[in-house]
Tab-separated table of C-alpha atoms in Angstrom:
chain	number	residue	atom	x	y	z
H	1	MET	CA	-114.779	4.473	7.725
H	2	LYS	CA	-115.059	3.331	11.347
H	3	ARG	CA	-118.389	1.702	10.646
H	4	THR	CA	-116.960	-0.245	7.682
H	5	LEU	CA	-114.069	-1.451	9.792
H	6	LEU	CA	-116.382	-2.565	12.596
H	7	LEU	CA	-118.626	-4.378	10.150
H	8	SER	CA	-115.619	-6.130	8.599
H	9	VAL	CA	-114.371	-7.263	12.003
H	10	ALA	CA	-117.844	-8.492	12.973
H	11	ALA	CA	-118.178	-10.410	9.704
H	12	GLY	CA	-114.734	-11.928	10.196
H	13	LEU	CA	-115.599	-13.052	13.715
H	14	LEU	CA	-118.868	-14.539	12.517
H	15	ALA	CA	-117.089	-16.455	9.783
H	16	LEU	CA	-114.508	-17.782	12.220
H	17	ALA	CA	-117.196	-18.838	14.699
H	18	GLY	CA	-118.390	-21.506	12.230
H	19	CYS	CA	-114.890	-22.922	11.756
H	20	THR	CA	-113.466	-25.777	13.784
H	21	THR	CA	-110.536	-27.688	12.425
H	22	VAL	CA	-108.957	-30.942	13.472
H	23	ASN	CA	-105.409	-31.511	14.679
H	24	THR	CA	-104.028	-35.024	14.199
H	25	VAL	CA	-100.996	-37.041	15.209
H	26	GLU	CA	-99.938	-40.481	13.977
H	27	ASN	CA	-96.954	-42.818	14.052
H	28	ALA	CA	-94.321	-41.669	11.563
H	29	GLN	CA	-92.894	-45.103	10.738
H	30	LYS	CA	-95.791	-47.057	9.372
H	31	GLU	CA	-95.937	-50.810	9.991
H	32	GLY	CA	-98.900	-51.495	7.749
H	33	GLN	CA	-98.722	-51.254	3.978
H	34	ARG	CA	-101.753	-49.937	2.165
H	35	ASN	CA	-102.462	-51.560	-1.169
H	36	MET	CA	-103.166	-48.339	-3.060
H	37	ILE	CA	-104.992	-48.780	-6.324
H	38	SER	CA	-105.126	-46.453	-9.298
H	39	ASP	CA	-108.474	-44.750	-9.546
H	40	GLN	CA	-110.515	-43.081	-12.216
H	41	ARG	CA	-112.498	-40.013	-11.229
H	42	VAL	CA	-115.469	-38.250	-12.773
H	43	ILE	CA	-116.071	-34.866	-11.179
H	44	THR	CA	-119.338	-33.130	-11.984
H	45	ASP	CA	-119.704	-31.220	-8.702
H	46	THR	CA	-116.522	-29.171	-8.567
H	47	SER	CA	-117.799	-27.327	-5.518
H	48	LEU	CA	-117.879	-30.556	-3.478
H	49	ALA	CA	-114.610	-31.818	-5.002
H	50	ARG	CA	-112.870	-28.596	-3.963
H	51	LYS	CA	-114.143	-28.922	-0.408
H	52	VAL	CA	-113.935	-32.670	0.167
H	53	ALA	CA	-111.123	-34.205	-1.848
H	54	ILE	CA	-110.380	-37.862	-2.472
H	55	VAL	CA	-106.835	-38.561	-1.337
H	56	GLY	CA	-106.550	-42.194	-2.336
H	57	VAL	CA	-108.207	-45.568	-2.659
H	58	ASN	CA	-106.920	-48.873	-1.331
H	59	SER	CA	-108.348	-52.364	-1.207
H	60	ALA	CA	-107.829	-55.665	0.577
H	61	MET	CA	-109.515	-59.046	0.876
H	62	THR	CA	-111.413	-60.027	4.036
H	63	PRO	CA	-110.687	-63.429	5.674
H	64	GLY	CA	-113.897	-64.674	4.035
H	65	GLY	CA	-112.766	-63.710	0.526
H	66	LEU	CA	-114.745	-60.508	0.132
H	67	LEU	CA	-113.269	-57.415	-1.462
H	68	LYS	CA	-112.945	-54.509	0.960
H	69	ALA	CA	-112.458	-50.999	-0.382
H	70	GLN	CA	-111.365	-47.950	1.560
H	71	VAL	CA	-111.326	-44.336	0.407
H	72	GLU	CA	-109.368	-41.605	2.170
H	73	ILE	CA	-111.015	-38.205	2.015
H	74	GLU	CA	-109.857	-34.819	3.206
H	75	ASN	CA	-111.755	-31.675	4.002
H	76	HIS	CA	-109.889	-28.734	2.457
H	77	THR	CA	-112.100	-26.155	4.135
H	78	HIS	CA	-112.146	-24.901	7.706
H	79	SER	CA	-115.807	-25.811	8.287
H	80	THR	CA	-117.706	-29.064	8.719
H	81	GLN	CA	-118.901	-30.546	5.439
H	82	HIS	CA	-121.916	-32.823	5.070
H	83	PHE	CA	-122.297	-35.237	2.200
H	84	LEU	CA	-123.798	-38.556	1.155
H	85	TYR	CA	-121.807	-41.425	-0.272
H	86	HIS	CA	-122.595	-44.852	-1.535
H	87	PHE	CA	-120.634	-47.771	-2.894
H	88	GLU	CA	-121.712	-49.628	-6.013
H	89	TRP	CA	-120.381	-53.136	-6.595
H	90	PHE	CA	-119.870	-55.036	-9.843
H	91	ASP	CA	-119.261	-58.711	-10.622
H	92	ALA	CA	-116.696	-60.177	-13.034
H	93	ASN	CA	-119.008	-59.421	-15.974
H	94	GLY	CA	-119.348	-55.798	-14.978
H	95	MET	CA	-122.932	-56.320	-13.828
H	96	GLN	CA	-124.012	-54.269	-10.846
H	97	VAL	CA	-124.843	-56.173	-7.685
H	98	ASN	CA	-127.570	-54.370	-5.777
H	99	ASN	CA	-127.567	-54.705	-2.049
H	100	ILE	CA	-128.264	-52.810	1.154
H	101	ILE	CA	-124.489	-52.272	1.262
H	102	SER	CA	-125.040	-49.923	-1.680
H	103	ALA	CA	-127.417	-47.708	0.329
H	104	SER	CA	-126.556	-44.023	0.674
H	105	VAL	CA	-124.840	-43.142	3.914
H	106	PRO	CA	-124.887	-39.629	5.366
H	107	GLU	CA	-121.441	-38.557	6.504
H	108	GLN	CA	-119.764	-35.463	7.853
H	109	ILE	CA	-116.157	-34.385	8.022
H	110	GLU	CA	-114.727	-31.671	10.232
H	111	GLY	CA	-112.627	-28.790	8.944
H	112	LYS	CA	-109.195	-29.879	7.647
H	113	GLU	CA	-109.938	-33.421	8.810
H	114	SER	CA	-108.795	-36.504	6.946
H	115	LYS	CA	-110.854	-39.658	7.368
H	116	PHE	CA	-111.592	-43.024	5.799
H	117	ILE	CA	-114.819	-44.501	4.533
H	118	TYR	CA	-115.027	-48.165	3.645
H	119	SER	CA	-117.310	-50.859	2.434
H	120	VAL	CA	-117.265	-54.590	1.888
H	121	ALA	CA	-118.434	-56.337	-1.279
H	122	PRO	CA	-121.886	-57.892	-0.951
H	123	ASN	CA	-120.607	-61.283	-2.189
H	124	PRO	CA	-117.348	-63.017	-3.190
H	125	ASP	CA	-118.129	-62.592	-6.931
H	126	CYS	CA	-117.719	-58.802	-6.767
H	127	ARG	CA	-114.557	-57.589	-8.458
H	128	ASP	CA	-114.986	-53.857	-8.979
H	129	PHE	CA	-116.542	-50.921	-7.212
H	130	ARG	CA	-117.468	-47.308	-7.626
H	131	VAL	CA	-118.080	-44.685	-4.933
H	132	LYS	CA	-120.418	-41.740	-5.429
H	133	PHE	CA	-120.392	-38.558	-3.373
H	134	ILE	CA	-123.246	-36.074	-3.214
H	135	GLU	CA	-123.090	-32.797	-1.331
H	136	ALA	CA	-125.821	-32.291	1.250
H	137	ASN	CA	-128.286	-29.425	0.975
F	1	MET	CA	-139.149	6.063	-13.901
F	2	LYS	CA	-136.316	4.708	-11.741
F	3	THR	CA	-138.790	3.307	-9.183
F	4	LYS	CA	-140.701	1.610	-11.999
F	5	LEU	CA	-137.501	-0.020	-13.236
F	6	ILE	CA	-136.821	-1.505	-9.808
F	7	LEU	CA	-140.413	-2.450	-9.087
F	8	LEU	CA	-141.030	-4.392	-12.314
F	9	PRO	CA	-138.332	-7.085	-11.846
F	10	LEU	CA	-139.373	-7.365	-8.187
F	11	LEU	CA	-142.993	-8.004	-9.156
F	12	ALA	CA	-141.865	-10.577	-11.705
F	13	ALA	CA	-139.745	-12.349	-9.082
F	14	VAL	CA	-142.612	-12.773	-6.590
F	15	PRO	CA	-144.515	-15.533	-8.497
F	16	ALA	CA	-141.216	-17.278	-9.283
F	17	PHE	CA	-140.333	-17.201	-5.593
F	18	PHE	CA	-143.629	-18.796	-4.550
F	19	THR	CA	-143.457	-21.432	-7.310
F	20	GLY	CA	-140.010	-22.371	-6.038
F	21	CYS	CA	-141.340	-22.876	-2.514
F	22	ALA	CA	-144.115	-25.261	-3.509
F	23	THR	CA	-143.255	-28.927	-3.159
F	24	ASP	CA	-145.428	-31.068	-5.395
F	25	ALA	CA	-145.643	-34.746	-4.500
F	26	HIS	CA	-142.972	-36.762	-6.227
F	27	TYR	CA	-141.274	-40.130	-5.849
F	28	VAL	CA	-138.047	-40.119	-3.881
F	29	GLN	CA	-135.286	-42.608	-3.317
F	30	THR	CA	-134.460	-43.739	0.186
F	31	GLY	CA	-131.283	-41.999	1.198
F	32	ASP	CA	-131.488	-39.132	-1.268
F	33	LYS	CA	-130.370	-35.640	-0.257
F	34	GLU	CA	-133.972	-34.500	0.241
F	35	GLN	CA	-134.545	-36.924	3.071
F	36	ILE	CA	-136.453	-35.673	6.093
F	37	VAL	CA	-134.408	-35.557	9.265
F	38	SER	CA	-137.007	-36.395	11.886
F	39	LEU	CA	-135.841	-35.430	15.343
F	40	GLY	CA	-138.031	-37.542	17.594
F	41	GLN	CA	-138.174	-40.798	15.687
F	42	ILE	CA	-136.154	-43.397	13.852
F	43	ASN	CA	-136.751	-43.034	10.135
F	44	ILE	CA	-136.079	-45.363	7.207
F	45	GLN	CA	-132.677	-43.759	6.550
F	46	ASP	CA	-131.590	-44.518	10.123
F	47	TYR	CA	-132.476	-48.204	9.699
F	48	ALA	CA	-130.645	-48.311	6.368
F	49	THR	CA	-127.534	-46.663	7.856
F	50	ALA	CA	-127.531	-48.950	10.906
F	51	ALA	CA	-128.075	-52.086	8.796
F	52	ASN	CA	-125.407	-51.024	6.278
F	53	ASP	CA	-122.880	-50.473	9.041
F	54	ALA	CA	-123.698	-53.791	10.753
F	55	ILE	CA	-123.523	-55.827	7.534
F	56	LYS	CA	-120.176	-54.516	6.317
F	57	ASP	CA	-118.701	-54.909	9.796
F	58	LEU	CA	-120.088	-58.437	10.194
F	59	LEU	CA	-118.951	-59.560	6.734
F	60	ALA	CA	-115.493	-58.049	7.205
F	61	SER	CA	-115.072	-59.803	10.576
F	62	GLY	CA	-115.270	-63.265	9.032
F	63	ALA	CA	-117.250	-64.468	12.082
F	64	LEU	CA	-119.724	-66.331	9.876
F	65	ASP	CA	-116.968	-68.287	8.123
F	66	HIS	CA	-116.099	-70.483	11.102
F	67	VAL	CA	-118.747	-73.182	10.661
F	68	ALA	CA	-118.418	-76.876	9.818
F	69	ASN	CA	-121.042	-76.791	7.047
F	70	PRO	CA	-121.140	-73.410	5.313
F	71	PRO	CA	-123.220	-71.402	4.791
F	72	ALA	CA	-123.921	-70.773	8.452
F	73	LEU	CA	-127.481	-71.226	9.699
F	74	LEU	CA	-128.673	-68.104	11.474
F	75	GLU	CA	-131.748	-67.605	13.610
F	76	LEU	CA	-132.970	-64.098	14.228
F	77	SER	CA	-133.490	-63.651	17.925
F	78	ARG	CA	-134.999	-60.789	19.890
F	79	ILE	CA	-134.244	-57.134	19.233
F	80	VAL	CA	-135.175	-55.250	22.391
F	81	ASN	CA	-136.795	-51.882	21.784
F	82	ASN	CA	-135.716	-49.415	24.471
F	83	THR	CA	-137.035	-46.345	22.702
F	84	SER	CA	-140.131	-44.248	23.330
F	85	GLN	CA	-141.673	-45.298	20.041
F	86	GLN	CA	-143.201	-48.406	18.556
F	87	VAL	CA	-140.612	-50.008	16.321
F	88	ASP	CA	-140.926	-52.772	13.758
F	89	THR	CA	-137.520	-54.380	14.152
F	90	ASP	CA	-137.933	-56.148	10.785
F	91	LEU	CA	-136.908	-52.826	9.233
F	92	LEU	CA	-133.455	-53.566	10.629
F	93	THR	CA	-133.209	-57.368	10.737
F	94	LYS	CA	-134.713	-58.002	7.303
F	95	LYS	CA	-132.065	-55.832	5.658
F	96	ILE	CA	-129.383	-57.792	7.479
F	97	SER	CA	-130.809	-61.220	6.641
F	98	ILE	CA	-131.253	-60.289	2.958
F	99	ALA	CA	-127.651	-59.085	2.733
F	100	LEU	CA	-126.304	-62.187	4.495
F	101	LEU	CA	-128.297	-64.473	2.218
F	102	GLN	CA	-127.014	-62.614	-0.866
F	103	SER	CA	-123.450	-62.834	0.427
F	104	GLY	CA	-123.643	-66.633	0.543
F	105	LYS	CA	-122.224	-66.536	4.061
F	106	ALA	CA	-125.420	-67.429	5.932
F	107	VAL	CA	-128.977	-68.606	5.521
F	108	THR	CA	-131.673	-67.729	8.021
F	109	LYS	CA	-133.973	-70.235	9.683
F	110	SER	CA	-137.462	-70.011	8.208
F	111	VAL	CA	-140.159	-68.532	10.427
F	112	ASP	CA	-142.927	-69.552	8.036
F	113	ALA	CA	-145.274	-71.955	9.859
F	114	LYS	CA	-146.169	-73.749	6.603
F	115	ALA	CA	-142.515	-74.378	5.744
F	116	THR	CA	-141.721	-75.612	9.258
F	117	GLY	CA	-144.739	-77.937	9.207
F	118	LEU	CA	-143.755	-79.393	5.831
F	119	GLN	CA	-140.183	-79.896	7.022
F	120	GLN	CA	-141.425	-81.831	10.075
F	121	GLU	CA	-143.750	-83.893	7.846
F	122	ASN	CA	-140.821	-84.691	5.554
F	123	GLU	CA	-138.735	-85.830	8.493
F	124	PHE	CA	-141.582	-88.055	9.740
F	125	LEU	CA	-142.247	-89.620	6.328
F	126	ASN	CA	-138.562	-90.298	5.724
F	127	ASP	CA	-138.169	-91.530	9.272
F	128	GLN	CA	-135.270	-89.250	9.955
F	129	LYS	CA	-134.456	-86.540	12.425
F	130	SER	CA	-132.210	-84.185	10.506
F	131	THR	CA	-133.302	-80.789	11.775
F	132	ARG	CA	-130.195	-78.637	11.706
F	133	LEU	CA	-129.820	-76.428	14.712
F	134	PRO	CA	-128.779	-72.825	14.082
F	135	ASP	CA	-125.048	-72.107	14.227
F	136	PHE	CA	-125.685	-68.532	15.292
F	137	THR	CA	-128.406	-66.286	16.624
F	138	LEU	CA	-128.594	-62.547	16.066
F	139	SER	CA	-129.885	-60.474	18.950
F	140	GLY	CA	-129.795	-56.798	19.758
F	141	LYS	CA	-131.159	-53.679	21.328
F	142	ILE	CA	-132.208	-50.224	20.146
F	143	ILE	CA	-131.674	-47.518	22.758
F	144	GLU	CA	-132.809	-43.903	22.660
F	145	THR	CA	-131.163	-41.086	24.612
F	146	VAL	CA	-132.425	-37.517	24.563
F	147	ASP	CA	-130.515	-34.397	25.616
F	148	ARG	CA	-131.985	-30.914	25.710
F	149	ALA	CA	-130.505	-27.425	25.914
F	150	GLY	CA	-133.206	-24.776	25.645
F	151	SER	CA	-135.218	-25.512	22.523
F	152	THR	CA	-132.430	-27.586	20.985
F	153	ARG	CA	-132.875	-31.310	21.241
F	154	ARG	CA	-130.374	-34.060	20.466
F	155	THR	CA	-131.727	-37.573	20.060
F	156	THR	CA	-129.272	-40.437	19.754
F	157	TYR	CA	-130.312	-43.910	18.707
F	158	SER	CA	-127.908	-46.741	19.483
F	159	PHE	CA	-128.333	-49.895	17.430
F	160	GLN	CA	-126.546	-52.727	19.229
F	161	LEU	CA	-126.266	-56.144	17.619
F	162	SER	CA	-124.656	-59.396	18.757
F	163	LEU	CA	-123.912	-62.594	16.870
F	164	ASN	CA	-124.055	-65.493	19.311
F	165	ASP	CA	-122.375	-68.839	18.692
F	166	THR	CA	-124.951	-71.455	19.767
F	167	LYS	CA	-122.395	-74.221	20.344
F	168	ALA	CA	-119.918	-72.284	22.450
F	169	GLY	CA	-122.500	-69.931	23.943
F	170	VAL	CA	-120.335	-66.902	23.292
F	171	GLN	CA	-120.736	-63.703	21.333
F	172	VAL	CA	-118.459	-63.938	18.320
F	173	TRP	CA	-119.283	-60.523	16.880
F	174	GLU	CA	-120.782	-57.350	18.262
F	175	GLY	CA	-121.571	-54.135	16.515
F	176	GLU	CA	-122.915	-50.782	17.560
F	177	LYS	CA	-123.991	-47.856	15.456
F	178	GLU	CA	-125.001	-44.553	16.995
F	179	ILE	CA	-127.136	-42.171	14.985
F	180	GLY	CA	-127.505	-38.697	16.456
F	181	LYS	CA	-129.874	-35.969	15.313
F	182	GLN	CA	-129.878	-32.448	16.698
F	183	GLY	CA	-132.036	-29.408	16.117
F	184	THR	CA	-135.134	-27.580	17.188
F	185	ARG	CA	-137.490	-29.196	14.677
F	186	SER	CA	-137.482	-31.792	11.898
F	187	SER	CA	-136.267	-30.591	8.498
F	188	VAL	CA	-135.748	-31.593	4.887
F	189	GLY	CA	-132.155	-32.371	3.930
F	190	PHE	CA	-129.383	-32.848	6.417
């Protein structure tokens, strides 16, 4: 009985040792207005979606007339999560525009952290975008 | 009988285990989840990440839009290598120049000797001096810092880039991307 209890405590401590969460503070009355856009999601990796959730997507135009997209993500777990993401861009005809901007980017998010990832369209003809997330090994 | 029942599935699992460990050669995509995280050197993924970050930051800044005759003419200047390894800086600058050309925001000055010679010949034959001077130059530095604690090593590569306005002689955009890798040895996946 004692041994089981000790083992349980040890396991609990080990599990907690890998957990670091993030505390945040921000201004309550927001000056800036985010142009939130409705999104369409396809979830095939429920494990990743449960851990790192997409909170919302907003977009804006850069001074040079390029579409800028920003995605807010949140880590629902207490441990650091590693994943890859990449943006795909499409022109007015729905044709994909390949560019280095579409390269996969390794990213990590701390436990319970909320953060933003963004990208800028490769050229002014781009109208739509898609973001893909892949869980790291 | 019981021992036999346990032993048989175990024996069957051994070949499956070893087959799973073997990694036959196969084509991979740059930036896939199987990428090798090399501790002591800059790999192709690091260049791609640094270039990606610089391009989106540069395009979003609108720094290239303030020219009299768009698209802006850009000349790639020197990228100083302050790392312990030999680096082909084209792995970084080429990605940036391709993306800028595709964006329609800038064209880069040709470094092809044949093209430059023909341009000068054209100017001579047409009796005109129309060589356009670059609006901007792109310069930078790659710095390596190494920290050690026991057998654990952390290598950080800083990719610093500056866009210099040739008329005003000022830096109109600067970007820095730090890529840190930590561990005891290189590994597959990150």
